[in-house]
Amino acid sequence: MRTTYKIARTELALLFYSPIAWFLLVALLFQCGLAFTGTIEAYLTQQEMGGMMLKYMDNLTSNIFAPPYGIWPDLANKLYLYLPLLTMGLMSREINSGTIKLLYSSPIKVREIIFGKFLAMLFYNLMLVAVLALIVICGLFSIRHADAGLLFAGLLGMYLLLCTYAAIGLFMSCLTSYQVVAALCTLVLLAVLSYVGTLWQGIDFVRDLAYFLSISGRADHLFMGLISSRDILYFIVIMGMFLGFSIYKLQSDRESGTAWIKAGRYALIVAGALTIGYLSSRPGLIGYYDATATKSMTLAVNAQKILKETDAPIEVTSYINLLDNRFYSGRPEARNQDMARWEPYLRFKPDINFNYVYFYDSTGDKNLFKYNPGMTVPSLAEKYAKSMKIDLSRFKTPAGIRKIIDLRPEENRYVMQLKYKDRTTFLRLFDDQVVFPTETETSAALKRLMQAKMPRIVFVQGELERSIDKVGDRHYKVLTNQITFRNSLVNQGFDVGTVSLKDQDIPKDITALVIADPKVAFDTASLLKLQQYIAAGGNLLIAGEPGKQALLNPLLLPLGVQLMDGMLVQKNKDFSPDLIQPFLTPAAAEFTKKLHQDAEDSLCVSMKTAAALTYGTGGPFTINPLVMTEEKSSWNKKIRPDEETIESTEDATVSGTTTTIVVGDAAAIMQDAVNKEKNKKENAAAQNGSLKYSPESGDQKGPLPVVAGLTRTINGKQQRIVVSGDADFLSNSELNRSNIRTSNFDFSTAIFSWFSNGEFPIDSYRPPHEDKRISLTDMGLSLVKIFLLGVLPGLLVIIGAILLIKRKRK
């Protein structure tokens, strides 16, 4: 061991008496300092601009340092240019000068030579990491409440990467006496190791082998603050493998032996490395430590709890359609990315097994045959397989896949079926930018496997209510059962269904009943069923519209709530006055953490034609307003019997929202042409922003409640009822509205979460990041620039120059 230290000390002396070592230190410091100060300056400018720009200043430590666009990954992509300049002479210099023969003839073992050289590089790498630590220290002082754990985990990842590059460079230096050749070979080998992870990914065995050997992205988890035994052992194994190569290379130069024996030694080292790597990457054998402040690299507590409650393996079968637009995300070459998405779950549930079934069949994409006229499903499959160079025999035919499972209700899309014991459920992909299910959807699917009874929401049908199966603007398919939409109730853990009160009874085991904008009065039998359901303590959502007061107020009367006569209007230069934008109350903000955040951000709930509510105190229910209008610009407009009301349907378009004029009652149909013309002029004036508040006509200013929550304790449980003067805030059109930033989805989901006592959707909430602001001023940033780009590089240059001059004089 003493000999190893002596060799290391000698090698370090040679390194620091060489200008290249000092040059690399200065270059690394300047490069990192430039990247750091440039990023900090951009965020400081954004912070000083204020306003909406502050909304995007969140999780600054990760954004500045971590992947995909931070300093660490950018530096990692350039490090391979630094190390070969140092490692190229480690052994090439000894071989070229002949001193290697003196080492061979001395009582020094070959492994002591290699370990001594490598130990010198380990110390020099510490010097490089010390330079990076200066950047980290500046980050700790520059970012308010910086995530120190993430930063120091990144330093560990950078050090392991440097040491791995050093081991590879040392081996390449053993192969030649020419330093330039050694440097070039190191660059080539590092490029191969970075690229090998993309080769032959369609072959299972080769894919796993190539993935293990690939060094690209191996430190990303460390850069993001997640320290795992697998990642650390990977770097140690690769270092050990190339150090072993170096030792056997030098020994083979001293010994005579056949090529088979020499090759066998290398094969033995590779086999040992692969065995250790395989064992260390088994899910049940990996240790994790999340160093981030908010544990953002770990599943939320609720997801962990669901997985820990399982006592049997979970099977995930992915059904992947060749003709589906999402096929590329499920092809064999993308298998490692799929496993990476499941890794957080495997951390807590190692016995999750994965199967992949490939097939071809028609999909719900109407353009599939539109742009391929005259082609059949088999001919399209042949075309796709040929263009992608895929063996079509590996894919099941439409008839073949239907013998296993009928995926037509899932539109034959790429879908995952989860199986636990004898229960199954689907986990879907979605038509958005994220595509794959997040922790919330995955946890909901896993919980569906765990319990027999799921929260069930039933919608009343038969009186021309909003439909859960239609895609028209006024209906509720997006909210309830659109499988391609992430936030639909069916993708968040709920079951949905319908009931016709005329010929069916209300199911007794439901979570809530929904009455959405009936157009026809309930008959006596239906009304009696509703009254009995309410009296029994059932949860209920009643959503009405202006002009429907006479239909719903009799049902609402026992609840102590009524729809006010008239219609809410709001003056807005961009939208028609019947589009109101009320805000959430503190009572609504308590439903979910996400809704609380929306309330803090002052997000509105967009409502197209709404009626205000009125309620009293002293009734059987405790009533709290959930959504209130804004006092200054909105009011309840008293509508005269000869006026028309505006009700959202699918027949016409006004201000970007589909609407049509519908007469408020039967008498309005008989209005003469004069009154109609008068009303048209009044509506046109309102559209132009000249709507007038007229208290003498019965108009009433707010704030006025539009949605109210009712609670009471009955039969030993809390009954929960929501009454809304608007049915459109749940509709397809309002949930898809893009010209206003609203909380409609969060609010609608929160209502059903309230009904289910918070059981679904799964709460994946994490504490907010505290690193949201830069603590530097412009003057402070200037001083940091001077320090990192001037003072420190200058000091290194001076120290290096002094040592080099002393060396030259000696």
mmCIF file of C-alpha atoms in Angstrom, residues 388-662:
data_model
loop_
_atom_site.group_PDB
_atom_site.id
_atom_site.type_symbol
_atom_site.label_atom_id
_atom_site.label_comp_id
_atom_site.label_asym_id
_atom_site.label_seq_id
_atom_site.Cartn_x
_atom_site.Cartn_y
_atom_site.Cartn_z
ATOM 1 C CA MET A 388 -40.436 0.375 -39.654
ATOM 2 C CA LYS A 389 -38.477 -2.743 -40.627
ATOM 3 C CA ILE A 390 -40.448 -4.859 -38.154
ATOM 4 C CA ASP A 391 -41.243 -8.567 -38.375
ATOM 5 C CA LEU A 392 -45.046 -8.623 -38.666
ATOM 6 C CA SER A 393 -45.165 -12.255 -37.558
ATOM 7 C CA ARG A 394 -44.450 -11.050 -34.014
ATOM 8 C CA PHE A 395 -47.799 -9.227 -33.991
ATOM 9 C CA LYS A 396 -51.132 -10.836 -33.264
ATOM 10 C CA THR A 397 -53.888 -10.400 -35.833
ATOM 11 C CA PRO A 398 -57.215 -8.732 -34.909
ATOM 12 C CA ALA A 399 -58.794 -12.162 -34.466
ATOM 13 C CA GLY A 400 -55.801 -13.364 -32.480
ATOM 14 C CA ILE A 401 -55.832 -10.513 -29.982
ATOM 15 C CA ARG A 402 -59.589 -10.812 -29.451
ATOM 16 C CA LYS A 403 -59.127 -14.417 -28.354
ATOM 17 C CA ILE A 404 -57.031 -13.031 -25.520
ATOM 18 C CA ILE A 405 -58.806 -9.767 -24.773
ATOM 19 C CA ASP A 406 -61.318 -7.484 -26.493
ATOM 20 C CA LEU A 407 -59.745 -4.017 -26.625
ATOM 21 C CA ARG A 408 -62.390 -2.404 -28.811
ATOM 22 C CA PRO A 409 -63.945 -0.576 -25.820
ATOM 23 C CA GLU A 410 -60.444 0.916 -25.368
ATOM 24 C CA GLU A 411 -60.387 1.894 -29.056
ATOM 25 C CA ASN A 412 -57.557 -0.638 -29.562
ATOM 26 C CA ARG A 413 -55.123 1.921 -28.189
ATOM 27 C CA TYR A 414 -51.862 1.263 -26.387
ATOM 28 C CA VAL A 415 -53.126 0.340 -22.921
ATOM 29 C CA MET A 416 -51.762 -1.397 -19.830
ATOM 30 C CA GLN A 417 -53.790 -3.982 -17.965
ATOM 31 C CA LEU A 418 -52.939 -4.324 -14.288
ATOM 32 C CA LYS A 419 -53.706 -7.612 -12.569
ATOM 33 C CA TYR A 420 -53.640 -8.326 -8.845
ATOM 34 C CA LYS A 421 -54.870 -11.708 -7.722
ATOM 35 C CA ASP A 422 -58.172 -12.122 -9.610
ATOM 36 C CA ARG A 423 -58.826 -8.421 -10.268
ATOM 37 C CA THR A 424 -57.860 -6.405 -13.330
ATOM 38 C CA THR A 425 -58.099 -2.810 -14.414
ATOM 39 C CA PHE A 426 -56.808 -0.659 -17.248
ATOM 40 C CA LEU A 427 -54.148 2.016 -17.016
ATOM 41 C CA ARG A 428 -54.379 4.209 -20.095
ATOM 42 C CA LEU A 429 -52.271 6.568 -22.165
ATOM 43 C CA PHE A 430 -53.711 9.991 -22.891
ATOM 44 C CA ASP A 431 -53.945 12.528 -25.684
ATOM 45 C CA ASP A 432 -51.809 15.239 -24.096
ATOM 46 C CA GLN A 433 -48.175 16.246 -23.965
ATOM 47 C CA VAL A 434 -47.360 13.956 -21.041
ATOM 48 C CA VAL A 435 -49.015 10.925 -22.734
ATOM 49 C CA PHE A 436 -48.177 8.372 -20.037
ATOM 50 C CA PRO A 437 -50.084 8.140 -16.755
ATOM 51 C CA THR A 438 -48.678 10.130 -13.858
ATOM 52 C CA GLU A 439 -48.479 9.030 -10.254
ATOM 53 C CA THR A 440 -52.096 10.091 -9.658
ATOM 54 C CA GLU A 441 -53.601 7.924 -12.416
ATOM 55 C CA THR A 442 -51.287 5.001 -11.676
ATOM 56 C CA SER A 443 -52.094 5.090 -7.967
ATOM 57 C CA ALA A 444 -55.819 5.213 -8.746
ATOM 58 C CA ALA A 445 -55.502 2.118 -10.959
ATOM 59 C CA LEU A 446 -53.488 0.296 -8.287
ATOM 60 C CA LYS A 447 -56.065 1.153 -5.636
ATOM 61 C CA ARG A 448 -58.847 -0.152 -7.870
ATOM 62 C CA LEU A 449 -57.087 -3.516 -7.670
ATOM 63 C CA MET A 450 -57.029 -3.379 -3.899
ATOM 64 C CA GLN A 451 -60.677 -2.772 -3.078
ATOM 65 C CA ALA A 452 -63.872 -4.345 -4.355
ATOM 66 C CA LYS A 453 -66.137 -1.294 -4.101
ATOM 67 C CA MET A 454 -65.179 1.859 -5.947
ATOM 68 C CA PRO A 455 -66.845 5.265 -5.615
ATOM 69 C CA ARG A 456 -69.680 5.360 -8.113
ATOM 70 C CA ILE A 457 -71.218 8.516 -9.551
ATOM 71 C CA VAL A 458 -74.651 8.106 -11.171
ATOM 72 C CA PHE A 459 -76.179 10.702 -13.505
ATOM 73 C CA VAL A 460 -79.931 11.053 -13.823
ATOM 74 C CA GLN A 461 -81.237 10.722 -17.402
ATOM 75 C CA GLY A 462 -84.706 10.861 -18.910
ATOM 76 C CA GLU A 463 -85.602 14.552 -18.522
ATOM 77 C CA LEU A 464 -83.199 15.770 -21.244
ATOM 78 C CA GLU A 465 -80.341 16.219 -18.768
ATOM 79 C CA ARG A 466 -76.724 16.599 -19.827
ATOM 80 C CA SER A 467 -75.388 13.322 -21.199
ATOM 81 C CA ILE A 468 -72.201 11.570 -20.126
ATOM 82 C CA ASP A 469 -71.889 9.812 -23.491
ATOM 83 C CA LYS A 470 -72.039 12.760 -25.899
ATOM 84 C CA VAL A 471 -69.158 14.952 -27.017
ATOM 85 C CA GLY A 472 -71.282 18.049 -27.696
ATOM 86 C CA ASP A 473 -70.404 21.289 -25.962
ATOM 87 C CA ARG A 474 -73.117 21.141 -23.303
ATOM 88 C CA HIS A 475 -72.597 17.527 -22.303
ATOM 89 C CA TYR A 476 -70.335 15.805 -19.760
ATOM 90 C CA LYS A 477 -68.326 13.128 -21.547
ATOM 91 C CA VAL A 478 -64.971 14.841 -21.004
ATOM 92 C CA LEU A 479 -65.595 15.046 -17.285
ATOM 93 C CA THR A 480 -66.892 11.536 -16.817
ATOM 94 C CA ASN A 481 -65.773 8.775 -19.178
ATOM 95 C CA GLN A 482 -63.604 10.027 -22.018
ATOM 96 C CA ILE A 483 -60.855 7.430 -21.799
ATOM 97 C CA THR A 484 -58.361 9.550 -23.726
ATOM 98 C CA PHE A 485 -58.587 12.377 -21.193
ATOM 99 C CA ARG A 486 -56.395 12.154 -18.119
ATOM 100 C CA ASN A 487 -58.736 13.950 -15.703
ATOM 101 C CA SER A 488 -61.917 12.062 -16.571
ATOM 102 C CA LEU A 489 -63.517 10.443 -13.553
ATOM 103 C CA VAL A 490 -62.980 6.942 -14.964
ATOM 104 C CA ASN A 491 -59.227 7.623 -15.089
ATOM 105 C CA GLN A 492 -59.180 8.988 -11.550
ATOM 106 C CA GLY A 493 -60.640 5.941 -9.810
ATOM 107 C CA PHE A 494 -64.402 6.521 -10.135
ATOM 108 C CA ASP A 495 -67.078 4.410 -11.754
ATOM 109 C CA VAL A 496 -69.803 6.336 -13.596
ATOM 110 C CA GLY A 497 -73.244 5.333 -14.729
ATOM 111 C CA THR A 498 -76.771 6.555 -15.470
ATOM 112 C CA VAL A 499 -80.228 5.978 -14.087
ATOM 113 C CA SER A 500 -83.676 6.743 -15.493
ATOM 114 C CA LEU A 501 -85.987 7.526 -12.607
ATOM 115 C CA LYS A 502 -89.069 6.770 -14.681
ATOM 116 C CA ASP A 503 -88.362 3.062 -14.785
ATOM 117 C CA GLN A 504 -85.432 2.513 -12.392
ATOM 118 C CA ASP A 505 -84.744 2.977 -8.714
ATOM 119 C CA ILE A 506 -81.750 4.943 -7.495
ATOM 120 C CA PRO A 507 -78.968 2.453 -6.633
ATOM 121 C CA LYS A 508 -78.308 2.253 -2.916
ATOM 122 C CA ASP A 509 -74.530 1.812 -3.056
ATOM 123 C CA ILE A 510 -73.627 4.951 -5.030
ATOM 124 C CA THR A 511 -71.328 7.725 -3.851
ATOM 125 C CA ALA A 512 -73.359 10.560 -5.327
ATOM 126 C CA LEU A 513 -76.275 11.273 -7.644
ATOM 127 C CA VAL A 514 -76.038 14.028 -10.255
ATOM 128 C CA ILE A 515 -78.999 15.985 -11.655
ATOM 129 C CA ALA A 516 -77.642 18.136 -14.478
ATOM 130 C CA ASP A 517 -79.948 20.703 -16.058
ATOM 131 C CA PRO A 518 -83.235 18.817 -16.645
ATOM 132 C CA LYS A 519 -85.405 20.372 -19.352
ATOM 133 C CA VAL A 520 -88.613 18.593 -18.377
ATOM 134 C CA ALA A 521 -90.262 18.488 -14.970
ATOM 135 C CA PHE A 522 -89.895 15.268 -12.990
ATOM 136 C CA ASP A 523 -93.035 13.210 -12.777
ATOM 137 C CA THR A 524 -94.521 12.453 -9.373
ATOM 138 C CA ALA A 525 -92.876 9.025 -9.055
ATOM 139 C CA SER A 526 -89.432 10.346 -10.018
ATOM 140 C CA LEU A 527 -89.712 13.291 -7.678
ATOM 141 C CA LEU A 528 -90.696 10.952 -4.844
ATOM 142 C CA LYS A 529 -87.609 8.800 -5.505
ATOM 143 C CA LEU A 530 -85.394 11.869 -5.328
ATOM 144 C CA GLN A 531 -86.989 13.065 -2.108
ATOM 145 C CA GLN A 532 -86.578 9.626 -0.545
ATOM 146 C CA TYR A 533 -82.925 9.519 -1.648
ATOM 147 C CA ILE A 534 -82.252 12.916 -0.063
ATOM 148 C CA ALA A 535 -84.128 11.992 3.112
ATOM 149 C CA ALA A 536 -82.023 8.822 3.399
ATOM 150 C CA GLY A 537 -78.838 10.903 3.437
ATOM 151 C CA GLY A 538 -77.579 10.394 -0.122
ATOM 152 C CA ASN A 539 -74.996 12.742 -1.591
ATOM 153 C CA LEU A 540 -76.264 14.877 -4.445
ATOM 154 C CA LEU A 541 -75.139 17.384 -7.075
ATOM 155 C CA ILE A 542 -77.885 19.549 -8.560
ATOM 156 C CA ALA A 543 -76.864 21.831 -11.436
ATOM 157 C CA GLY A 544 -79.482 24.158 -12.884
ATOM 158 C CA GLU A 545 -79.664 26.970 -15.425
ATOM 159 C CA PRO A 546 -81.514 30.288 -15.751
ATOM 160 C CA GLY A 547 -85.094 29.692 -16.828
ATOM 161 C CA LYS A 548 -85.219 26.356 -14.985
ATOM 162 C CA GLN A 549 -86.159 27.800 -11.592
ATOM 163 C CA ALA A 550 -89.679 26.460 -11.825
ATOM 164 C CA LEU A 551 -88.350 22.944 -12.468
ATOM 165 C CA LEU A 552 -85.757 22.740 -9.710
ATOM 166 C CA ASN A 553 -86.897 25.049 -6.932
ATOM 167 C CA PRO A 554 -89.593 22.613 -5.679
ATOM 168 C CA LEU A 555 -86.883 19.974 -5.283
ATOM 169 C CA LEU A 556 -84.510 22.459 -3.650
ATOM 170 C CA LEU A 557 -87.062 23.898 -1.239
ATOM 171 C CA PRO A 558 -86.540 21.275 1.528
ATOM 172 C CA LEU A 559 -82.807 21.921 1.286
ATOM 173 C CA GLY A 560 -83.191 25.594 2.089
ATOM 174 C CA VAL A 561 -81.738 26.761 -1.248
ATOM 175 C CA GLN A 562 -83.420 28.380 -4.239
ATOM 176 C CA LEU A 563 -82.361 29.534 -7.698
ATOM 177 C CA MET A 564 -82.923 33.279 -7.942
ATOM 178 C CA ASP A 565 -85.053 34.675 -10.725
ATOM 179 C CA GLY A 566 -83.024 36.231 -13.520
ATOM 180 C CA MET A 567 -79.539 35.550 -14.825
ATOM 181 C CA LEU A 568 -76.076 36.551 -13.708
ATOM 182 C CA VAL A 569 -74.200 38.875 -16.057
ATOM 183 C CA GLN A 570 -70.696 40.305 -15.976
ATOM 184 C CA LYS A 571 -69.251 43.193 -17.910
ATOM 185 C CA ASN A 572 -66.148 42.152 -19.786
ATOM 186 C CA LYS A 573 -64.679 43.683 -22.908
ATOM 187 C CA ASP A 574 -63.555 40.308 -24.251
ATOM 188 C CA PHE A 575 -66.598 38.110 -23.629
ATOM 189 C CA SER A 576 -70.374 38.246 -23.797
ATOM 190 C CA PRO A 577 -72.025 39.293 -20.526
ATOM 191 C CA ASP A 578 -73.601 35.891 -19.967
ATOM 192 C CA LEU A 579 -70.129 34.402 -19.414
ATOM 193 C CA ILE A 580 -69.388 35.040 -15.762
ATOM 194 C CA GLN A 581 -66.095 34.382 -13.994
ATOM 195 C CA PRO A 582 -66.795 33.937 -10.272
ATOM 196 C CA PHE A 583 -64.133 32.956 -7.751
ATOM 197 C CA LEU A 584 -63.647 30.177 -5.231
ATOM 198 C CA THR A 585 -64.448 30.793 -1.591
ATOM 199 C CA PRO A 586 -62.298 29.663 1.366
ATOM 200 C CA ALA A 587 -64.797 26.835 1.972
ATOM 201 C CA ALA A 588 -64.188 25.477 -1.554
ATOM 202 C CA ALA A 589 -60.436 25.889 -1.192
ATOM 203 C CA GLU A 590 -60.505 23.360 1.648
ATOM 204 C CA PHE A 591 -61.761 20.576 -0.650
ATOM 205 C CA THR A 592 -58.325 19.724 -2.063
ATOM 206 C CA LYS A 593 -54.800 21.102 -1.898
ATOM 207 C CA LYS A 594 -54.872 21.803 -5.635
ATOM 208 C CA LEU A 595 -58.061 23.836 -5.269
ATOM 209 C CA HIS A 596 -56.459 25.721 -2.394
ATOM 210 C CA GLN A 597 -53.603 26.638 -4.710
ATOM 211 C CA ASP A 598 -56.074 27.732 -7.399
ATOM 212 C CA ALA A 599 -57.813 29.959 -4.875
ATOM 213 C CA GLU A 600 -54.499 31.528 -3.889
ATOM 214 C CA ASP A 601 -53.814 32.164 -7.570
ATOM 215 C CA SER A 602 -57.272 33.794 -7.916
ATOM 216 C CA LEU A 603 -58.358 31.445 -10.681
ATOM 217 C CA CYS A 604 -61.988 31.790 -11.705
ATOM 218 C CA VAL A 605 -64.648 29.193 -12.529
ATOM 219 C CA SER A 606 -65.997 29.985 -15.992
ATOM 220 C CA MET A 607 -69.774 29.679 -16.296
ATOM 221 C CA LYS A 608 -71.870 30.268 -19.383
ATOM 222 C CA THR A 609 -75.354 31.504 -18.341
ATOM 223 C CA ALA A 610 -75.786 31.046 -14.612
ATOM 224 C CA ALA A 611 -78.374 31.789 -11.972
ATOM 225 C CA ALA A 612 -77.533 33.065 -8.512
ATOM 226 C CA LEU A 613 -78.529 31.178 -5.380
ATOM 227 C CA THR A 614 -80.367 32.368 -2.340
ATOM 228 C CA TYR A 615 -80.540 30.508 0.951
ATOM 229 C CA GLY A 616 -81.436 31.097 4.556
ATOM 230 C CA THR A 617 -80.177 29.930 7.926
ATOM 231 C CA GLY A 618 -81.798 27.754 10.544
ATOM 232 C CA GLY A 619 -82.647 24.897 8.172
ATOM 233 C CA PRO A 620 -81.558 21.272 8.469
ATOM 234 C CA PHE A 621 -78.383 21.862 6.470
ATOM 235 C CA THR A 622 -75.263 23.885 7.117
ATOM 236 C CA ILE A 623 -74.829 25.897 3.935
ATOM 237 C CA ASN A 624 -71.532 27.374 2.739
ATOM 238 C CA PRO A 625 -71.059 29.245 -0.547
ATOM 239 C CA LEU A 626 -68.381 27.615 -2.710
ATOM 240 C CA VAL A 627 -68.296 30.007 -5.672
ATOM 241 C CA MET A 628 -69.150 33.718 -5.488
ATOM 242 C CA THR A 629 -69.469 36.392 -8.136
ATOM 243 C CA GLU A 630 -67.274 39.480 -8.244
ATOM 244 C CA GLU A 631 -69.056 42.487 -6.757
ATOM 245 C CA LYS A 632 -67.926 45.328 -9.016
ATOM 246 C CA SER A 633 -68.567 44.020 -12.512
ATOM 247 C CA SER A 634 -71.272 41.379 -12.109
ATOM 248 C CA TRP A 635 -74.863 41.332 -10.928
ATOM 249 C CA ASN A 636 -78.080 39.391 -11.190
ATOM 250 C CA LYS A 637 -80.136 40.774 -14.060
ATOM 251 C CA LYS A 638 -83.856 40.505 -13.576
ATOM 252 C CA ILE A 639 -85.308 39.064 -16.788
ATOM 253 C CA ARG A 640 -88.726 40.257 -17.848
ATOM 254 C CA PRO A 641 -91.226 37.624 -19.033
ATOM 255 C CA ASP A 642 -90.871 38.873 -22.607
ATOM 256 C CA GLU A 643 -87.068 38.473 -22.629
ATOM 257 C CA GLU A 644 -85.044 35.582 -23.880
ATOM 258 C CA THR A 645 -82.390 33.715 -21.997
ATOM 259 C CA ILE A 646 -79.176 32.358 -23.425
ATOM 260 C CA GLU A 647 -78.510 28.707 -22.898
ATOM 261 C CA SER A 648 -75.498 26.718 -24.003
ATOM 262 C CA THR A 649 -76.114 24.036 -26.643
ATOM 263 C CA GLU A 650 -74.345 22.749 -29.732
ATOM 264 C CA ASP A 651 -76.203 24.687 -32.392
ATOM 265 C CA ALA A 652 -74.463 28.050 -32.798
ATOM 266 C CA THR A 653 -71.263 29.811 -31.865
ATOM 267 C CA VAL A 654 -70.908 33.111 -29.982
ATOM 268 C CA SER A 655 -67.584 34.509 -28.757
ATOM 269 C CA GLY A 656 -65.842 31.195 -29.339
ATOM 270 C CA THR A 657 -68.387 29.244 -27.243
ATOM 271 C CA THR A 658 -71.201 27.249 -28.792
ATOM 272 C CA THR A 659 -74.544 28.814 -27.854
ATOM 273 C CA THR A 660 -78.083 29.165 -29.134
ATOM 274 C CA ILE A 661 -81.022 31.333 -28.206
ATOM 275 C CA VAL A 662 -83.666 29.278 -26.443
#
